[in-house]
Amino acid sequence: DIVMTQSPTSMSISVGDRVTMNCKASQNVGSNVDWYQQKTGQSPKLLIYKASNRYTGVPDRFTGSGSGTDFTFTISNMQAEDLAVYYCMQSNSYPYTFGAGTKLELK
Amino acid sequence: QVQLKESGPGLVQPSETLSLTCTVSGFSLTSYSVSWVRQPSGKGPEWMGRMWYDGDTAYNSALKSRLSISRDTSKNQVFLKMNSLQTDDTGTYYCTRDGATEVSWFAYWGQGTLVTVSS
């Protein structure tokens, strides 16, 4: 199975910060990485698909990049409503696998 | 609008079988694929398997021997059955829908149903 390693595990941030997190695949997954946001007590929500495509209605402060094994997710201007855990997932091959998440907390 | 809703028992005895139903609305199961994803409390999600729009299925190899996914298109329902449950099967179980036909990102999620495996 492909292992998705996310870093950092958590980040202490302030409103207005630029936030960058990473996801590394244990083997080449092309551009088949998606990013999900999960707020406490809620279902995950799709933000980015195929590495860099913003899903419908997602604010443009969220961006994704990367290919192969290294992927990056950025929030350009952190808002309070962005506090959540962010997961990457590879959908290049079965079984699809998720990272363990990066949790954003207020400083 | 697109909706998915999971239902099933909240408590299952160890070694018993889990049966969950995902009831969908706003789309056809013959046009979109539905996956099951589970998540232990405080951990990352785990993809369990998928019912393709054409009726084909795919399973996580780690669960394949215990897992079965089926559907009833006339009732707009997708079913999950998993046997030999253990305590580490405890978690929230979600059904999800792909963003479009033949894509693999999960654009829609149900609210999830909490399953506790305990005697």
Coordinates of N, CA and C in Angstrom, one line a residue:
Chain A
D1 N 0.8 -1.2 0.0 CA 0.0 0.0 0.0 C 0.9 1.3 0.0
I2 N 0.4 2.3 -0.6 CA 1.1 3.6 -0.6 C 0.9 4.3 0.7
V3 N 2.0 4.7 1.3 CA 1.9 5.5 2.6 C 2.0 7.0 2.3
M4 N 1.1 7.7 2.8 CA 1.1 9.2 2.7 C 1.5 9.8 4.0
T5 N 2.7 10.4 4.0 CA 3.2 11.0 5.2 C 3.1 12.5 5.2
Q6 N 2.3 13.0 6.1 CA 2.0 14.4 6.2 C 2.9 15.1 7.2
S7 N 3.3 16.3 6.9 CA 4.1 17.1 7.9 C 3.8 18.6 7.8
P8 N 3.8 19.3 8.9 CA 4.0 18.8 10.2 C 2.7 18.2 10.7
T9 N 2.7 17.6 11.9 CA 1.6 17.0 12.5 C 0.6 18.0 13.0
S10 N 1.1 19.1 13.5 CA 0.3 20.3 13.9 C 1.0 21.6 13.7
M11 N 0.3 22.6 13.7 CA 0.9 24.0 13.5 C 0.1 25.0 14.3
S12 N 0.8 25.8 15.0 CA 0.2 26.9 15.7 C 0.3 28.2 14.9
I13 N -0.9 28.7 14.5 CA -0.9 29.8 13.6 C -1.8 30.9 14.0
S14 N -1.6 32.1 13.4 CA -2.4 33.3 13.7 C -3.2 33.6 12.5
V15 N -4.3 34.3 12.7 CA -5.1 34.8 11.6 C -4.3 35.7 10.7
G16 N -4.4 35.5 9.4 CA -3.6 36.3 8.4 C -2.3 35.6 8.0
D17 N -1.9 34.5 8.7 CA -0.6 33.8 8.4 C -0.8 33.1 7.0
R18 N 0.4 32.9 6.4 CA 0.5 32.0 5.3 C 0.8 30.6 5.8
V19 N 0.1 29.6 5.5 CA 0.2 28.3 6.1 C 0.6 27.3 5.0
T20 N 1.7 26.5 5.2 CA 2.1 25.5 4.2 C 2.3 24.2 4.9
M21 N 1.7 23.2 4.3 CA 1.9 21.8 4.8 C 2.2 20.9 3.7
N22 N 2.8 19.8 4.0 CA 3.3 18.9 3.0 C 2.8 17.5 3.1
C23 N 2.8 16.8 2.0 CA 2.4 15.4 2.0 C 3.3 14.6 1.0
K24 N 3.9 13.6 1.5 CA 4.9 12.8 0.7 C 4.4 11.4 0.5
A25 N 4.3 10.9 -0.7 CA 3.9 9.6 -1.0 C 5.1 8.6 -1.1
S26 N 4.8 7.4 -0.7 CA 5.9 6.4 -0.6 C 6.3 5.9 -2.0
Q27 N 5.5 6.2 -3.0 CA 5.8 5.9 -4.4 C 5.1 6.9 -5.3
N28 N 5.5 6.9 -6.5 CA 4.9 7.9 -7.5 C 3.4 7.7 -7.6
V29 N 2.7 8.8 -7.4 CA 1.2 8.8 -7.5 C 0.7 9.8 -8.6
G30 N 1.7 10.2 -9.4 CA 1.3 11.2 -10.5 C 0.8 12.5 -9.8
S31 N -0.4 12.9 -10.3 CA -1.0 14.1 -9.7 C -2.3 13.7 -9.0
N32 N -2.4 12.4 -8.6 CA -3.6 11.9 -8.0 C -3.7 12.0 -6.5
V33 N -3.6 13.3 -6.1 CA -3.7 13.6 -4.7 C -4.8 14.6 -4.5
D34 N -5.6 14.4 -3.4 CA -6.7 15.3 -3.1 C -6.4 15.7 -1.7
W35 N -7.0 16.9 -1.4 CA -6.9 17.5 0.0 C -8.3 17.7 0.6
Y36 N -8.4 17.3 1.8 CA -9.7 17.4 2.5 C -9.5 18.2 3.8
Q37 N -10.5 19.0 4.2 CA -10.6 19.7 5.4 C -11.6 19.1 6.3
Q38 N -11.2 18.8 7.6 CA -12.2 18.3 8.5 C -12.2 19.2 9.8
K39 N -13.3 19.8 10.0 CA -13.5 20.6 11.2 C -14.1 19.6 12.3
T40 N -13.9 20.0 13.5 CA -14.3 19.2 14.7 C -15.8 18.8 14.6
G41 N -16.1 17.5 14.6 CA -17.5 17.1 14.6 C -18.1 17.0 13.3
Q42 N -17.3 17.3 12.2 CA -17.9 17.3 10.9 C -17.3 16.3 10.0
S43 N -17.9 16.0 8.9 CA -17.4 15.2 7.8 C -16.3 15.9 7.1
P44 N -15.3 15.1 6.5 CA -14.3 15.8 5.7 C -15.0 16.5 4.5
K45 N -14.3 17.5 4.0 CA -14.8 18.3 2.9 C -13.7 18.4 1.9
L46 N -14.0 18.2 0.6 CA -13.0 18.2 -0.5 C -12.7 19.7 -0.8
L47 N -11.4 20.0 -0.8 CA -10.9 21.3 -1.1 C -10.2 21.3 -2.5
I48 N -9.2 20.4 -2.7 CA -8.4 20.3 -3.8 C -8.4 18.9 -4.4
Y49 N -8.6 18.8 -5.7 CA -8.5 17.4 -6.4 C -7.4 17.4 -7.4
K50 N -6.9 16.3 -7.7 CA -5.8 16.1 -8.6 C -4.7 17.1 -8.4
A51 N -4.2 17.2 -7.2 CA -3.1 18.0 -6.7 C -3.3 19.5 -6.7
S52 N -3.9 20.1 -7.7 CA -3.9 21.5 -7.8 C -5.2 22.2 -8.3
N53 N -6.3 21.4 -8.4 CA -7.6 21.9 -8.8 C -8.5 22.2 -7.6
R54 N -8.9 23.5 -7.6 CA -9.7 23.9 -6.5 C -11.2 23.4 -6.8
Y55 N -11.8 22.8 -5.8 CA -13.1 22.3 -6.0 C -14.1 23.4 -6.0
T56 N -15.3 23.2 -6.6 CA -16.3 24.2 -6.7 C -16.6 24.9 -5.4
G57 N -16.5 26.2 -5.4 CA -16.9 27.0 -4.2 C -15.8 27.2 -3.2
V58 N -14.6 26.6 -3.4 CA -13.5 26.7 -2.4 C -12.8 28.0 -2.7
P59 N -12.6 28.8 -1.6 CA -12.0 30.1 -1.7 C -10.6 30.0 -2.3
D60 N -10.2 31.0 -3.0 CA -8.9 31.0 -3.7 C -7.7 31.1 -2.8
R61 N -7.9 31.3 -1.5 CA -6.7 31.3 -0.6 C -6.2 29.9 -0.4
F62 N -6.9 28.9 -0.8 CA -6.5 27.5 -0.7 C -5.9 27.1 -2.1
T63 N -4.6 26.6 -2.0 CA -4.0 26.1 -3.3 C -3.2 24.8 -3.0
G64 N -3.1 24.0 -4.0 CA -2.3 22.8 -3.9 C -1.4 22.7 -5.1
S65 N -0.2 22.0 -4.8 CA 0.7 21.8 -5.9 C 1.5 20.5 -5.7
G66 N 2.2 20.1 -6.7 CA 3.1 19.0 -6.6 C 2.7 17.9 -7.6
S67 N 3.6 16.9 -7.7 CA 3.4 15.7 -8.5 C 4.4 14.7 -8.2
G68 N 4.1 13.5 -8.6 CA 5.1 12.4 -8.3 C 4.9 11.9 -6.8
T69 N 5.8 12.4 -6.0 CA 5.8 11.9 -4.6 C 5.6 13.1 -3.6
D70 N 5.8 14.3 -4.0 CA 5.8 15.5 -3.1 C 4.7 16.5 -3.4
F71 N 3.9 16.8 -2.4 CA 2.8 17.6 -2.6 C 2.7 18.7 -1.5
T72 N 2.2 19.8 -1.8 CA 2.1 20.9 -0.9 C 0.7 21.5 -0.9
F73 N 0.2 21.9 0.2 CA -1.1 22.6 0.4 C -0.8 23.9 1.1
T74 N -1.4 25.0 0.6 CA -1.1 26.3 1.2 C -2.4 27.0 1.4
I75 N -2.5 27.7 2.5 CA -3.6 28.7 2.8 C -2.9 30.0 2.8
S76 N -3.2 30.9 1.9 CA -2.4 32.1 1.7 C -2.7 33.2 2.8
N77 N -3.9 33.2 3.4 CA -4.3 34.2 4.3 C -5.2 33.6 5.3
M78 N -4.6 32.9 6.3 CA -5.4 32.1 7.2 C -6.6 32.9 7.9
Q79 N -7.7 32.2 7.9 CA -8.9 32.8 8.5 C -9.3 31.9 9.7
A80 N -10.0 32.4 10.6 CA -10.4 31.7 11.8 C -11.2 30.4 11.5
E81 N -12.0 30.6 10.4 CA -12.8 29.4 10.0 C -12.0 28.3 9.4
D82 N -10.8 28.5 9.1 CA -9.9 27.5 8.5 C -9.3 26.6 9.5
L83 N -9.5 26.8 10.8 CA -9.0 25.9 11.9 C -9.7 24.6 11.7
A84 N -8.8 23.6 11.5 CA -9.3 22.2 11.1 C -8.1 21.3 11.0
V85 N -8.4 20.0 10.7 CA -7.4 19.1 10.4 C -7.5 18.9 8.9
Y86 N -6.3 18.9 8.2 CA -6.2 18.7 6.8 C -5.6 17.4 6.4
Y87 N -6.2 16.7 5.5 CA -5.8 15.4 5.1 C -5.5 15.3 3.6
C88 N -4.4 14.7 3.2 CA -4.2 14.4 1.8 C -4.6 12.9 1.6
M89 N -4.9 12.6 0.4 CA -5.3 11.3 0.0 C -4.8 11.0 -1.4
Q90 N -4.2 9.8 -1.6 CA -3.8 9.4 -2.9 C -4.9 8.5 -3.5
S91 N -5.3 8.8 -4.8 CA -6.3 8.0 -5.5 C -5.7 7.4 -6.8
N92 N -4.3 7.2 -6.7 CA -3.7 6.7 -7.9 C -3.8 5.2 -8.0
S93 N -3.9 4.5 -6.9 CA -4.0 3.0 -6.9 C -4.7 2.6 -5.7
Y94 N -5.3 1.4 -5.8 CA -6.0 0.8 -4.6 C -5.0 0.2 -3.7
P95 N -5.2 0.2 -2.4 CA -6.3 1.0 -1.8 C -5.9 2.4 -1.7
Y96 N -6.9 3.3 -1.9 CA -6.7 4.7 -1.7 C -6.3 4.9 -0.2
T97 N -5.3 5.8 0.0 CA -4.8 5.9 1.4 C -4.7 7.4 1.7
F98 N -5.0 7.7 3.0 CA -5.0 9.0 3.5 C -3.7 9.2 4.4
G99 N -3.3 10.5 4.5 CA -2.3 10.8 5.5 C -2.9 10.9 6.9
A100 N -2.1 11.1 7.9 CA -2.6 11.1 9.3 C -3.1 12.5 9.6
G101 N -2.9 13.5 8.8 CA -3.4 14.8 9.0 C -2.5 15.8 9.5
T102 N -2.8 17.1 9.3 CA -2.1 18.2 9.9 C -3.1 19.1 10.5
K103 N -3.0 19.3 11.8 CA -4.0 20.0 12.6 C -3.5 21.5 12.8
L104 N -4.4 22.4 12.4 CA -4.1 23.8 12.6 C -4.8 24.3 13.9
E105 N -3.9 24.9 14.7 CA -4.4 25.5 16.0 C -4.0 26.9 16.1
L106 N -4.8 27.7 16.9 CA -4.5 29.1 17.1 C -3.3 29.2 18.0
K107 N -2.4 30.2 17.7 CA -1.3 30.4 18.5 C -1.7 31.1 19.8
Chain B
Q1 N -30.8 18.4 -4.2 CA -29.4 18.5 -4.0 C -28.9 17.1 -3.6
V2 N -27.6 16.9 -3.8 CA -27.0 15.6 -3.4 C -26.9 15.4 -1.9
Q3 N -27.4 14.2 -1.5 CA -27.4 13.9 -0.1 C -27.1 12.4 0.1
L4 N -26.3 12.1 1.1 CA -26.0 10.7 1.5 C -26.3 10.6 3.0
K5 N -26.9 9.5 3.4 CA -27.1 9.4 4.8 C -26.9 7.9 5.2
E6 N -26.0 7.8 6.2 CA -25.7 6.4 6.7 C -26.6 6.0 7.8
S7 N -26.9 4.8 7.9 CA -27.8 4.3 9.0 C -27.3 2.9 9.4
G8 N -27.5 2.5 10.6 CA -27.1 1.2 11.1 C -27.0 1.2 12.6
P9 N -26.7 0.1 13.2 CA -26.6 0.0 14.7 C -25.4 0.7 15.2
G10 N -25.6 1.4 16.3 CA -24.4 2.1 16.9 C -23.5 1.2 17.7
L11 N -24.0 0.1 18.1 CA -23.2 -0.9 18.9 C -23.3 -2.3 18.3
V12 N -22.1 -2.8 18.2 CA -22.0 -4.2 17.7 C -21.1 -5.0 18.6
Q13 N -21.5 -6.2 18.8 CA -20.7 -7.1 19.7 C -19.5 -7.6 18.9
P14 N -18.4 -7.8 19.6 CA -17.2 -8.4 19.0 C -17.5 -9.7 18.4
S15 N -16.9 -10.0 17.2 CA -17.1 -11.2 16.4 C -18.4 -11.1 15.6
E16 N -19.2 -10.2 15.8 CA -20.5 -10.1 15.0 C -20.3 -9.4 13.7
T17 N -21.4 -9.3 12.9 CA -21.4 -8.7 11.6 C -22.0 -7.3 11.7
L18 N -21.3 -6.3 11.0 CA -21.8 -4.9 10.9 C -22.6 -4.8 9.6
S19 N -23.8 -4.2 9.6 CA -24.5 -3.9 8.4 C -24.9 -2.5 8.4
L20 N -24.5 -1.8 7.4 CA -24.8 -0.3 7.3 C -25.5 -0.1 6.0
T21 N -26.3 0.9 5.9 CA -27.0 1.4 4.7 C -26.7 2.8 4.4
C22 N -26.4 3.1 3.2 CA -26.2 4.5 2.7 C -27.4 4.8 1.8
T23 N -28.2 5.7 2.2 CA -29.4 6.1 1.4 C -29.1 7.4 0.7
V24 N -29.1 7.4 -0.6 CA -28.7 8.6 -1.4 C -29.9 9.3 -2.0
S25 N -29.8 10.6 -2.3 CA -30.8 11.3 -3.0 C -30.1 12.4 -3.9
G26 N -30.8 12.8 -4.9 CA -30.2 13.9 -5.7 C -29.3 13.4 -6.9
F27 N -29.1 12.1 -7.0 CA -28.3 11.5 -8.1 C -28.7 10.0 -8.2
S28 N -28.2 9.5 -9.3 CA -28.5 8.1 -9.6 C -27.2 7.2 -9.3
L29 N -27.4 6.1 -8.7 CA -26.3 5.2 -8.4 C -25.8 4.5 -9.7
T30 N -26.5 4.6 -10.7 CA -26.0 4.1 -12.0 C -25.2 5.1 -12.8
S31 N -25.1 6.3 -12.2 CA -24.3 7.4 -12.8 C -23.0 7.8 -12.0
Y32 N -23.1 7.5 -10.7 CA -22.0 7.9 -9.8 C -21.6 6.7 -8.9
S33 N -20.3 6.7 -8.6 CA -19.8 5.7 -7.7 C -19.9 6.2 -6.2
V34 N -20.1 5.2 -5.3 CA -20.1 5.5 -3.9 C -19.1 4.6 -3.2
S35 N -18.3 5.3 -2.3 CA -17.3 4.6 -1.5 C -17.7 4.7 0.0
W36 N -17.2 3.7 0.7 CA -17.3 3.7 2.2 C -15.9 4.1 2.7
V37 N -15.9 5.0 3.7 CA -14.7 5.5 4.3 C -14.9 5.4 5.8
R38 N -14.0 4.9 6.6 CA -14.2 4.9 8.1 C -13.0 5.7 8.7
Q39 N -13.3 6.1 10.0 CA -12.3 6.9 10.7 C -12.4 6.7 12.2
P40 N -11.4 6.0 12.7 CA -11.3 5.9 14.2 C -11.2 7.3 14.8
S41 N -11.7 7.4 16.0 CA -11.6 8.7 16.7 C -10.2 9.2 16.8
G42 N -10.0 10.4 16.3 CA -8.7 11.1 16.5 C -7.6 10.6 15.5
K43 N -8.0 9.8 14.5 CA -7.1 9.3 13.5 C -7.5 9.7 12.1
G44 N -6.7 9.4 11.1 CA -7.0 9.7 9.7 C -8.0 8.7 9.2
P45 N -8.7 9.1 8.1 CA -9.7 8.2 7.5 C -9.0 7.0 6.8
E46 N -9.8 6.0 6.6 CA -9.4 4.8 5.8 C -10.4 4.5 4.8
W47 N -10.0 4.4 3.5 CA -10.9 4.0 2.4 C -11.2 2.5 2.6
M48 N -12.4 2.1 2.5 CA -12.8 0.7 2.7 C -13.1 0.0 1.4
G49 N -13.8 0.7 0.5 CA -14.2 0.1 -0.7 C -15.2 0.9 -1.5
R50 N -15.5 0.5 -2.7 CA -16.3 1.3 -3.6 C -17.3 0.5 -4.4
M51 N -18.5 1.0 -4.6 CA -19.4 0.5 -5.5 C -19.4 1.4 -6.7
W52 N -18.9 0.9 -7.8 CA -18.8 1.6 -9.0 C -20.2 1.8 -9.6
Y53 N -20.4 2.9 -10.4 CA -21.7 3.2 -11.0 C -22.2 2.0 -11.9
D54 N -21.3 1.2 -12.4 CA -21.7 0.1 -13.3 C -21.9 -1.2 -12.6
G55 N -21.8 -1.1 -11.2 CA -22.1 -2.3 -10.4 C -20.9 -3.1 -10.0
D56 N -19.7 -2.7 -10.5 CA -18.5 -3.3 -10.1 C -18.1 -2.9 -8.7
T57 N -17.3 -3.6 -8.1 CA -16.8 -3.3 -6.7 C -15.3 -3.3 -6.6
A58 N -14.8 -2.6 -5.7 CA -13.4 -2.6 -5.3 C -13.2 -2.5 -3.8
Y59 N -12.3 -3.3 -3.3 CA -12.1 -3.3 -1.8 C -10.7 -3.0 -1.4
N60 N -10.6 -2.5 -0.2 CA -9.3 -2.4 0.4 C -8.8 -3.8 0.8
S61 N -7.6 -4.1 0.3 CA -7.1 -5.5 0.5 C -7.1 -5.9 1.9
A62 N -6.9 -4.9 2.8 CA -6.7 -5.2 4.2 C -8.1 -5.7 4.8
L63 N -9.2 -5.4 4.1 CA -10.5 -5.7 4.6 C -11.3 -6.7 3.8
K64 N -10.7 -7.0 2.6 CA -11.4 -7.7 1.6 C -12.0 -9.0 2.0
S65 N -11.3 -9.7 2.9 CA -11.8 -11.0 3.4 C -13.1 -10.9 4.3
R66 N -13.3 -9.7 4.8 CA -14.4 -9.5 5.7 C -15.5 -8.6 5.2
L67 N -15.3 -8.0 4.1 CA -16.1 -6.9 3.6 C -16.9 -7.2 2.4
S68 N -18.1 -6.7 2.3 CA -19.0 -6.9 1.1 C -19.8 -5.6 0.9
I69 N -19.7 -5.0 -0.3 CA -20.5 -3.8 -0.6 C -21.5 -4.2 -1.8
S70 N -22.7 -3.8 -1.6 CA -23.7 -4.1 -2.6 C -24.7 -2.9 -2.7
R71 N -25.7 -3.0 -3.6 CA -26.6 -1.9 -3.8 C -27.9 -2.4 -4.2
D72 N -28.9 -1.5 -4.0 CA -30.3 -1.7 -4.6 C -30.6 -0.3 -5.3
T73 N -30.4 -0.3 -6.6 CA -30.6 1.0 -7.3 C -32.1 1.4 -7.2
S74 N -33.0 0.5 -7.1 CA -34.4 0.9 -7.0 C -34.7 1.7 -5.8
K75 N -34.0 1.4 -4.7 CA -34.2 2.0 -3.4 C -33.2 3.1 -3.2
N76 N -32.2 3.3 -4.1 CA -31.2 4.3 -4.0 C -30.3 4.1 -2.7
Q77 N -30.0 2.8 -2.5 CA -29.2 2.4 -1.3 C -28.0 1.6 -1.7
V78 N -26.9 1.9 -0.9 CA -25.7 1.1 -1.0 C -25.5 0.5 0.4
F79 N -25.1 -0.8 0.4 CA -25.0 -1.5 1.7 C -23.5 -1.9 1.9
L80 N -23.2 -1.9 3.2 CA -21.9 -2.4 3.7 C -22.1 -3.5 4.7
K81 N -21.4 -4.6 4.5 CA -21.5 -5.7 5.4 C -20.0 -6.1 5.8
M82 N -19.7 -6.1 7.0 CA -18.4 -6.5 7.4 C -18.5 -7.5 8.6
N83 N -17.8 -8.6 8.5 CA -18.0 -9.6 9.5 C -16.8 -9.7 10.5
S84 N -16.9 -10.5 11.5 CA -15.8 -10.7 12.5 C -15.3 -9.4 13.0
L85 N -16.2 -8.5 13.5 CA -15.8 -7.2 14.0 C -15.0 -7.3 15.3
Q86 N -14.0 -6.5 15.4 CA -13.1 -6.4 16.6 C -13.2 -4.9 17.1
T87 N -12.6 -4.7 18.3 CA -12.7 -3.4 18.9 C -12.0 -2.3 18.0
D88 N -11.0 -2.7 17.3 CA -10.3 -1.7 16.4 C -11.1 -1.3 15.2
D89 N -12.3 -1.9 15.0 CA -13.2 -1.5 14.0 C -14.1 -0.4 14.4
T90 N -14.0 0.0 15.7 CA -14.8 1.1 16.2 C -14.4 2.4 15.5
G91 N -15.4 3.2 15.2 CA -15.1 4.5 14.5 C -16.3 5.0 13.8
T92 N -16.2 6.2 13.1 CA -17.2 6.7 12.3 C -17.1 6.2 10.9
Y93 N -18.3 5.8 10.4 CA -18.3 5.2 9.0 C -19.1 6.2 8.1
Y94 N -18.4 6.6 7.0 CA -19.0 7.5 6.1 C -19.3 6.8 4.7
C95 N -20.3 7.2 4.0 CA -20.4 6.9 2.6 C -20.2 8.3 1.9
T96 N -19.5 8.1 0.7 CA -19.1 9.3 -0.1 C -19.5 9.1 -1.5
R97 N -19.6 10.2 -2.3 CA -19.9 10.1 -3.7 C -18.8 10.8 -4.4
D98 N -18.4 10.2 -5.6 CA -17.3 10.8 -6.4 C -17.8 12.1 -7.0
G99 N -16.9 13.0 -7.4 CA -17.2 14.3 -7.9 C -17.9 14.2 -9.3
A100 N -17.5 13.2 -10.0 CA -18.1 13.0 -11.4 C -17.9 11.5 -11.7
T101 N -18.5 11.1 -12.8 CA -18.3 9.7 -13.3 C -16.8 9.5 -13.6
E102 N -16.3 8.4 -13.2 CA -14.9 8.0 -13.6 C -13.8 8.9 -13.0
V103 N -14.2 9.6 -11.9 CA -13.1 10.3 -11.1 C -13.1 9.6 -9.7
S104 N -12.1 10.0 -8.9 CA -11.9 9.3 -7.7 C -11.9 10.2 -6.5
W105 N -12.2 11.5 -6.6 CA -12.2 12.3 -5.5 C -13.6 12.4 -4.9
F106 N -13.7 12.5 -3.6 CA -14.9 12.4 -2.8 C -15.5 13.8 -2.6
A107 N -16.4 14.1 -3.5 CA -17.0 15.5 -3.4 C -18.1 15.6 -2.4
Y108 N -18.8 14.5 -2.1 CA -19.9 14.6 -1.2 C -19.7 13.5 -0.1
W109 N -20.0 13.8 1.1 CA -19.9 12.9 2.2 C -21.2 12.9 3.0
G110 N -21.6 11.8 3.5 CA -22.6 11.7 4.5 C -22.2 12.3 5.8
Q111 N -23.1 12.4 6.7 CA -22.8 12.9 8.1 C -22.0 11.9 8.9
G112 N -22.0 10.6 8.5 CA -21.3 9.6 9.2 C -22.1 9.0 10.3
T113 N -21.8 7.7 10.6 CA -22.5 7.0 11.7 C -21.4 6.4 12.6
L114 N -21.6 6.6 13.9 CA -20.6 6.1 14.8 C -20.9 4.6 15.1
V115 N -19.9 3.8 15.0 CA -20.1 2.3 15.3 C -19.1 2.0 16.4
T116 N -19.6 1.5 17.5 CA -18.8 1.0 18.6 C -18.9 -0.5 18.7
V117 N -17.7 -1.1 18.7 CA -17.6 -2.5 18.9 C -17.2 -2.8 20.3
S118 N -18.2 -3.4 21.1 CA -17.9 -3.6 22.5 C -19.0 -4.6 23.0
S119 N -18.5 -5.4 24.0 CA -19.4 -6.3 24.6 C -20.1 -5.7 25.8

